[in-house]
Short mmCIF file of C-alpha atoms and ligand atoms in Angstrom, two decimals:
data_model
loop_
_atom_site.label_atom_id
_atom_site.label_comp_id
_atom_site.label_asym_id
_atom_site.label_seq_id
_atom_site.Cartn_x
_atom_site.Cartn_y
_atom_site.Cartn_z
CA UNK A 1 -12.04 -19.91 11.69
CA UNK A 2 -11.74 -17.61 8.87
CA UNK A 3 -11.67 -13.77 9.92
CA UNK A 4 -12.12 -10.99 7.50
CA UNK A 5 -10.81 -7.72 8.99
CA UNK A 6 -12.63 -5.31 8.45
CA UNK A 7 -11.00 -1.22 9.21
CA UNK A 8 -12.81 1.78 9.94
CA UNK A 9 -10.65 4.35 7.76
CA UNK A 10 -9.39 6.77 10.68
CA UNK A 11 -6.68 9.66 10.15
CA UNK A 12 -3.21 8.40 10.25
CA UNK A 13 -1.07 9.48 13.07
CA UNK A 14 1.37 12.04 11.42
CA UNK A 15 -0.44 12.04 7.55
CA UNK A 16 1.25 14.98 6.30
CA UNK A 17 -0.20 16.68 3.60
CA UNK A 18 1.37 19.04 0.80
CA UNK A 19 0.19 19.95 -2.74
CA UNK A 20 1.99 17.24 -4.55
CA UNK A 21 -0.18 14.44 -1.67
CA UNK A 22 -3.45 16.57 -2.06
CA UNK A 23 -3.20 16.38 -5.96
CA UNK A 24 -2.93 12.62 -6.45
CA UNK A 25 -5.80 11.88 -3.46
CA UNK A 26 -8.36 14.19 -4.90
CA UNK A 27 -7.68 12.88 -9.01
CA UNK A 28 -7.84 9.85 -7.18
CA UNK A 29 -10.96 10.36 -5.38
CA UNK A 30 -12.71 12.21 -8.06
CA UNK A 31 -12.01 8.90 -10.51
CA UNK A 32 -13.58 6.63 -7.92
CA UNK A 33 -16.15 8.78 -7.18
CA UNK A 34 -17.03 8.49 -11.29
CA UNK A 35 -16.87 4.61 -10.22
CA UNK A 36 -13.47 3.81 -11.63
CA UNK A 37 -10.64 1.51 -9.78
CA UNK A 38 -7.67 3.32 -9.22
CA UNK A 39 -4.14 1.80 -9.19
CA UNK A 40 -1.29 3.82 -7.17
CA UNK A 41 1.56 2.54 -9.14
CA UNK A 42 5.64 3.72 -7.76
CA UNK A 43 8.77 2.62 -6.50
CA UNK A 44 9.14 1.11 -3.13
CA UNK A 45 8.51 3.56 -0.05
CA UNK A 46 6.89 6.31 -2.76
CA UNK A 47 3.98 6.51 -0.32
CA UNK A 48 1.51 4.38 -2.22
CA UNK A 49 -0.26 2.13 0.50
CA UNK A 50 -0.42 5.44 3.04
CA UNK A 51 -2.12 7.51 0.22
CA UNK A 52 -4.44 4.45 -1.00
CA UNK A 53 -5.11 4.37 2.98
CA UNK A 54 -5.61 8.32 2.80
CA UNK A 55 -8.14 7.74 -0.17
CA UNK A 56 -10.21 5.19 1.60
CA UNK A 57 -10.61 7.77 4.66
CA UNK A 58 -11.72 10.26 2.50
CA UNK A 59 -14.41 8.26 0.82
CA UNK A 60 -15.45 7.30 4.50
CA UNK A 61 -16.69 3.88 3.77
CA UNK A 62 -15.57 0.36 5.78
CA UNK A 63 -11.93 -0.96 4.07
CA UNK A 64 -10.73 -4.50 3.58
CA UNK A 65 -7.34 -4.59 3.15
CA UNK A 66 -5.41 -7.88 0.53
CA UNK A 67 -1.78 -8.05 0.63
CA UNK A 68 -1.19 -9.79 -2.80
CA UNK A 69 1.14 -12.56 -2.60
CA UNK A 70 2.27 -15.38 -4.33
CA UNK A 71 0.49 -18.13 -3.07
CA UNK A 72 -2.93 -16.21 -3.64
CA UNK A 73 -5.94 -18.53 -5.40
CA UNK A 74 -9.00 -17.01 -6.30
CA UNK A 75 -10.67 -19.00 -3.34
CA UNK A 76 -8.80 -17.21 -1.01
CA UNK A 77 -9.73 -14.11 -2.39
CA UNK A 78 -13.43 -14.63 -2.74
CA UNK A 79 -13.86 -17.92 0.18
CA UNK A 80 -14.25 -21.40 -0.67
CA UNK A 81 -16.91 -24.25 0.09
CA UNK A 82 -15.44 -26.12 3.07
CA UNK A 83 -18.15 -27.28 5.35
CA UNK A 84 -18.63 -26.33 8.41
CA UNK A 85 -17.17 -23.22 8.94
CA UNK A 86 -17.23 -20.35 11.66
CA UNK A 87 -17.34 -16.95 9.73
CA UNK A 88 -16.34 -13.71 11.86
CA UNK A 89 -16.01 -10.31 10.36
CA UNK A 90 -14.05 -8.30 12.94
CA UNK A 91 -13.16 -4.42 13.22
CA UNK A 92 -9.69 -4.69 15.08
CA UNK A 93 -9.23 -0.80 14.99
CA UNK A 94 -11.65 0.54 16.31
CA UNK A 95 -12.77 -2.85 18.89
CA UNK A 96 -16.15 -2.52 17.74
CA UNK A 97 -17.34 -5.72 15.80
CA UNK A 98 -18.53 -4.74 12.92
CA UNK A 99 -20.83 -7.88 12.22
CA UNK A 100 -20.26 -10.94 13.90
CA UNK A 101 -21.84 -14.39 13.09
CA UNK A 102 -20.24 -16.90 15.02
CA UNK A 103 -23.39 -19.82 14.21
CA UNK A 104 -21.79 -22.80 12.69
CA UNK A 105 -23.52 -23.20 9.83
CA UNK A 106 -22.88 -25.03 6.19
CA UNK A 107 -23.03 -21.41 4.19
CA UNK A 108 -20.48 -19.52 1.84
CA UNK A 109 -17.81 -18.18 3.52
CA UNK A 110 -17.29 -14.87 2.58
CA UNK A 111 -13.73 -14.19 2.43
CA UNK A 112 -12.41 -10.43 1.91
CA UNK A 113 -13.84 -9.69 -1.75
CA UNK A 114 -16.80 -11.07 -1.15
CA UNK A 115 -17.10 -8.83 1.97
CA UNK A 116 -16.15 -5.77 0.32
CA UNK A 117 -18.36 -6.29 -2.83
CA UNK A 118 -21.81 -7.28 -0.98
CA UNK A 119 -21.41 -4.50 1.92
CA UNK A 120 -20.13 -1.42 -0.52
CA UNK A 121 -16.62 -1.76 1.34
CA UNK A 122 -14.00 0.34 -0.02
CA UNK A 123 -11.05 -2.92 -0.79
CA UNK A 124 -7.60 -1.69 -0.56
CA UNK A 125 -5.32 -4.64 -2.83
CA UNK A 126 -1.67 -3.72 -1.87
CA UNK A 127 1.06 -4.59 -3.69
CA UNK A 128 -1.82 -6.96 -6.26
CA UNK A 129 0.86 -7.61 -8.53
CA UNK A 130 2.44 -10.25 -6.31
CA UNK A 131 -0.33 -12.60 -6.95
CA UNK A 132 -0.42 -14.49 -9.60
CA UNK A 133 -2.31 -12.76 -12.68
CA UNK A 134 -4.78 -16.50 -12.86
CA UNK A 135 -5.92 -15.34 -8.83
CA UNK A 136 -6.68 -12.01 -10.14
CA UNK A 137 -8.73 -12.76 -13.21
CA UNK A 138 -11.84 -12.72 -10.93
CA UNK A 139 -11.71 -8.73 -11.23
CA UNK A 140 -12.17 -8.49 -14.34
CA UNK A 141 -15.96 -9.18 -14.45
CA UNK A 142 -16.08 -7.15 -10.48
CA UNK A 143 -14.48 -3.95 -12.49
CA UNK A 144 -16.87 -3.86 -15.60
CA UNK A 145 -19.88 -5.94 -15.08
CA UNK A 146 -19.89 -5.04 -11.53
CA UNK A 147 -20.70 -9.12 -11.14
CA UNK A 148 -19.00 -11.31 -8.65
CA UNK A 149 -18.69 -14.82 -10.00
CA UNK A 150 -19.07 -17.32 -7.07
CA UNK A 151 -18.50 -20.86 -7.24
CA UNK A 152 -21.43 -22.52 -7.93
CA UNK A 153 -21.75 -24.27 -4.31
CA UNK A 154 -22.30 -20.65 -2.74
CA UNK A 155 -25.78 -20.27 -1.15
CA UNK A 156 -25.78 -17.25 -3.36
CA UNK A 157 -26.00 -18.52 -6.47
CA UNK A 158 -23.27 -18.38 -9.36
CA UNK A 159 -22.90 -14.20 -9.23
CA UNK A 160 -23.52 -11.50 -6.84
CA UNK A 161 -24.29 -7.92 -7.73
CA UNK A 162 -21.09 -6.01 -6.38
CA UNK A 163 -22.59 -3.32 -4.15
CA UNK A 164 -22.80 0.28 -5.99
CA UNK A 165 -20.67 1.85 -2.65
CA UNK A 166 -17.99 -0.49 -3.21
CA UNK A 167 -14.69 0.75 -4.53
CA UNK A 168 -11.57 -0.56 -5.14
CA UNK A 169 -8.13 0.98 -4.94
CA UNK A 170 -5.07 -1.35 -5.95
CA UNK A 171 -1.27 -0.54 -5.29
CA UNK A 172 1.65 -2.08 -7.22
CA UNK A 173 5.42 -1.96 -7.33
CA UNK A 174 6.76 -1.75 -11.39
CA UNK A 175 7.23 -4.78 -13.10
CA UNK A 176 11.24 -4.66 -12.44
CA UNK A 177 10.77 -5.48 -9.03
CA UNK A 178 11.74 -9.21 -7.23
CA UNK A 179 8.66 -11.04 -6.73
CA UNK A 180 6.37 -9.12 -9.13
CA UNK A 181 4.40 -10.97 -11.88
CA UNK A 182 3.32 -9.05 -15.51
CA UNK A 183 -0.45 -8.05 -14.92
CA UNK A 184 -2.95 -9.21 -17.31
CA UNK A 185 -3.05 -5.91 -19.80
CA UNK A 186 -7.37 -6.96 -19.36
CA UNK A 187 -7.09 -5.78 -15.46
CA UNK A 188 -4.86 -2.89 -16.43
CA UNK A 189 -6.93 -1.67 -19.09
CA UNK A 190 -9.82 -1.76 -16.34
CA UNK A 191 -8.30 0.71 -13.70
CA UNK A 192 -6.98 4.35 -13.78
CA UNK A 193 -3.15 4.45 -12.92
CA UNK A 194 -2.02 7.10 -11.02
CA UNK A 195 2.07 6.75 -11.44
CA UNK A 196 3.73 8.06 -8.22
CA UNK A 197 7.23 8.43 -7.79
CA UNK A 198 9.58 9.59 -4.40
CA UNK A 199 8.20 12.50 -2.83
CA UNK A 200 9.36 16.28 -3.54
CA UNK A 201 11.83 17.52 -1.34
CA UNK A 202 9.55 19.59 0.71
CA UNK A 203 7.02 16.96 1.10
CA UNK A 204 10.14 14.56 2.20
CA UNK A 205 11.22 17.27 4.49
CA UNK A 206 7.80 17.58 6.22
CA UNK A 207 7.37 13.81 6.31
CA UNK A 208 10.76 13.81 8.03
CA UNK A 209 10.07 16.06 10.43
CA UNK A 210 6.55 15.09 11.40
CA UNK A 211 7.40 11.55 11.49
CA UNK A 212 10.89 11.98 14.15
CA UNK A 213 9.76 15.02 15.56
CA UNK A 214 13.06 16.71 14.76
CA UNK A 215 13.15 20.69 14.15
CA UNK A 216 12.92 21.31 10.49
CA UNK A 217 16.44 22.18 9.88
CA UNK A 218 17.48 18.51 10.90
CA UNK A 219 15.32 17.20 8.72
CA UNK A 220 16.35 19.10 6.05
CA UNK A 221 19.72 18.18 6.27
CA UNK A 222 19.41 14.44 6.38
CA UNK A 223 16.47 14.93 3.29
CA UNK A 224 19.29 16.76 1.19
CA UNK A 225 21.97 13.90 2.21
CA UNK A 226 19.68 11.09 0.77
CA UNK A 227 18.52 12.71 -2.02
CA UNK A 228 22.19 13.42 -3.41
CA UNK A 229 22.81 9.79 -3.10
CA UNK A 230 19.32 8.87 -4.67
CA UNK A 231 20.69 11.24 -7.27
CA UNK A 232 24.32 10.20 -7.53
CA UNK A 233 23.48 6.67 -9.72
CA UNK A 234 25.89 5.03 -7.19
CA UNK A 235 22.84 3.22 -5.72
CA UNK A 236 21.26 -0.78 -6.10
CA UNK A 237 18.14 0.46 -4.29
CA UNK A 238 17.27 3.78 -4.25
CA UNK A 239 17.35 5.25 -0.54
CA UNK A 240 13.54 6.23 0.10
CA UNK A 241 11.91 8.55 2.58
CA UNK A 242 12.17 5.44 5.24
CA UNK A 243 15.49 5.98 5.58
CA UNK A 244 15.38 9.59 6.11
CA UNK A 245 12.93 9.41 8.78
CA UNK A 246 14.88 6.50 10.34
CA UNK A 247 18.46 8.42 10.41
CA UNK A 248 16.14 11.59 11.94
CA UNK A 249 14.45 9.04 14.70
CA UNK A 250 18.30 8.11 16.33
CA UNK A 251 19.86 11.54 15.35
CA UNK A 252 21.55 13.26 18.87
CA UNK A 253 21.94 17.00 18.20
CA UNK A 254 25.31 17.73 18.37
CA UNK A 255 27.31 14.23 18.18
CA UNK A 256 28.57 14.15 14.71
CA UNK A 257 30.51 10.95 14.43
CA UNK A 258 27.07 9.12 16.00
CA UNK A 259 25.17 10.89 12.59
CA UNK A 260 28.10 9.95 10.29
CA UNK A 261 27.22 6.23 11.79
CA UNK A 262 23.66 5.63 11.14
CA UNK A 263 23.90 7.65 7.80
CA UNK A 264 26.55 4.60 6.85
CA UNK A 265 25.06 1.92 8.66
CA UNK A 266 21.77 2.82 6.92
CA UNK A 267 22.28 4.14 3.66
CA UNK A 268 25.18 1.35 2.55
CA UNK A 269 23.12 -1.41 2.11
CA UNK A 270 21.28 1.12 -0.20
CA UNK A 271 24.85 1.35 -2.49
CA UNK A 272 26.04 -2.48 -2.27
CA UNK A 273 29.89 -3.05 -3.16
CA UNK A 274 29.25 -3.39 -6.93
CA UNK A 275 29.75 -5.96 -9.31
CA UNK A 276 33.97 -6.26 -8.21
CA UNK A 277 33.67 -5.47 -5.01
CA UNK A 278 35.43 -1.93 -5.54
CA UNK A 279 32.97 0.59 -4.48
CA UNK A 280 33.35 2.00 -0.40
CA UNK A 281 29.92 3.13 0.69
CA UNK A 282 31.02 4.52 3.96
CA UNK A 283 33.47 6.91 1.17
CA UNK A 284 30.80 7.86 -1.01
CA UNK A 285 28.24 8.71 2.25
CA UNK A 286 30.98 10.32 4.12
CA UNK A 287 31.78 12.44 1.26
CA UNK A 288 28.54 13.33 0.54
CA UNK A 289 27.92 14.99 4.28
CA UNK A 290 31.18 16.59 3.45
CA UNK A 291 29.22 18.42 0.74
N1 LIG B 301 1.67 11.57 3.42
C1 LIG B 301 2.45 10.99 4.33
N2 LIG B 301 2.52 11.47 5.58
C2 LIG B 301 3.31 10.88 6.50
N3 LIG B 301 4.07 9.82 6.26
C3 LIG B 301 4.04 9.29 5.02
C4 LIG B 301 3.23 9.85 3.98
N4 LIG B 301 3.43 9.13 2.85
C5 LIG B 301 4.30 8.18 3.17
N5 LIG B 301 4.68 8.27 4.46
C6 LIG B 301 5.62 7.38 5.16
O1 LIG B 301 6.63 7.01 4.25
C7 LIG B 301 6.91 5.62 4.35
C8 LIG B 301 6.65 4.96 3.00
O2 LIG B 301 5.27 5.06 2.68
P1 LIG B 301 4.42 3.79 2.20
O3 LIG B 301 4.64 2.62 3.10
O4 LIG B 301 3.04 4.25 1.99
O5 LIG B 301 5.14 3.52 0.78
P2 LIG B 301 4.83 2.40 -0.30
O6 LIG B 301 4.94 3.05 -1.62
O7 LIG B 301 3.58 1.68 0.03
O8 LIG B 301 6.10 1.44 -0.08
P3 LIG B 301 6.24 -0.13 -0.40
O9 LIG B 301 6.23 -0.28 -1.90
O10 LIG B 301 7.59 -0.46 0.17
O11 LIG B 301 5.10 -0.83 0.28
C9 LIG B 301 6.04 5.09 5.46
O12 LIG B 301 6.80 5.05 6.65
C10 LIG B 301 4.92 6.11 5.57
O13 LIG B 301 4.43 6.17 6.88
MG1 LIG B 302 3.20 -0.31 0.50
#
């Protein structure tokens, strides 16, 4: 049995909101609003899926949620012909079933786009660039002609007419990154990007401290620590705002050699040993507390 889960947009425990997060979600709900896709393009950890997640409460409608990945075919984006199926569609936030039609019956079984385009859900596709660009060609005719090709077997004919309410908000990592493939410049050309990168420090600060519940002055700290490395070009990986909330989560106010610890044991992997072997992370880190 297939399920398509289907998420009532609800706050999100700890959202913390500053200038810099209010600016991108209302450009980005103002372009979707005008009936444009919008793409919420940055770095790892840059806060793209909790803002796309942010968008989709504010425009208050159902979400389906895709998690691009490799082995991605258009069928399992839009559901395939294959019999006898059971078709569920399942709201596992909020334990209210959205719509549920258990009936075995020989129909089209509407898989996540298909959902989202015939109700007027708003689709959140995370990370879309880890599909392959062939699975993702069925957008193209979803974003313009507003026209959801089927495959011919479908009870519903060749096409349905995507829903006017539905919207569609995709997230990507840049092109650099392991495991991404080179969009189609067609899809691109289709969406508005919204280019994030990591946080400003106050907004890091405020994520820091809302998300370990540590006074302000501890998070401020450990914010200033990782963005000096993040500055310092000594990195492989950039330290993100994960790391500063998870070096806040097992700080113990007043044991120093314990916070000298998890900065290192978090932070070095961030640094590597470099191409010879010759760099010392725990140096560089322990320096950098020094000030
Ligand atoms: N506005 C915010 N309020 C509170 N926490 C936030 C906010 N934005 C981001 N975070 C937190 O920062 C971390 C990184 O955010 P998120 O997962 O959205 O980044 P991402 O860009 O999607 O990363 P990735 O590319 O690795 O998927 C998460 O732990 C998230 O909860
Ligand atoms: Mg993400």
């Amino acid at each position: 049995m297939d399920l398509v889960t289907v998420i009532n947009p609800k706050p999100q425990n700890e959202f913390v909101e500053t200038p810099y997060i209010t600016s991108i979600a209302e450009r980005g709900l103002r372009y979707i609003k005008k009936g444009f896709p919008i793409h919420l393009s940055g770095p790892t950890g840059c806060g793209k899926t909790t803002l796309a997640l942010h968008i989709a409460y504010l425009l208050g409608r159902p979400v389906v949620l895709i998690n691009g990945d490799e082995e991605f075919s258009t069928s399992s984006l839009v559901g395939s012909q294959s019999g006898y199926r059971k078709r569920k569609v399942v709201d596992r936030f909020v334990s209210r079933v959205y719509k549920s039609d258990e009936s075995m019956t020989k129909t089209w079984l509407d898989d996540r786009l298909t959902t989202a385009c015939k109700h007027g859900f708003t689709l959140i596709y995370n990370e879309f660039t880890r599909s392959r660009p062939e699975a993702n060609n069925i957008f193209l005719g979803v974003l313009e002609e507003r026209m959801l090709e089927l495959p011919s077997a479908s009870d519903d004919g060749n096409y349905i007419k995507v829903h006017p309410d539905f919207s569609a908000i995709f997230t990507s990592n840049p092109e650099e990154y392991a495991g991404v493939f080179r969009s189609q410049d067609a899809l691109m050309d289709r969406m508005i990007t919204l280019p994030m990168t990591h946080y400003d420090e106050e907004t890091e600060i405020a994520i820091t401290q809302a998300k370990a519940g540590v006074p302000r002055s501890v998070a401020k700290k450990i914010v200033t620590l990782v963005r000096k490395l993040r500055a310092a070009d000594v990195c492989e990986f950039s330290p993100t705002i994960r790391a500063s909330v998870a070096i806040a989560r097992v700080y113990d106010e007043g044991d120093k050699d314990w916070f000298e610890q998890t900065c290192i044991d978090i932070l070095s992997p961030k640094i590597g040993k470099g191409d010879k072997g010759d760099v010392d992370p725990a140096g560089i880190i322990r320096d950098l507390i020094a000030g």
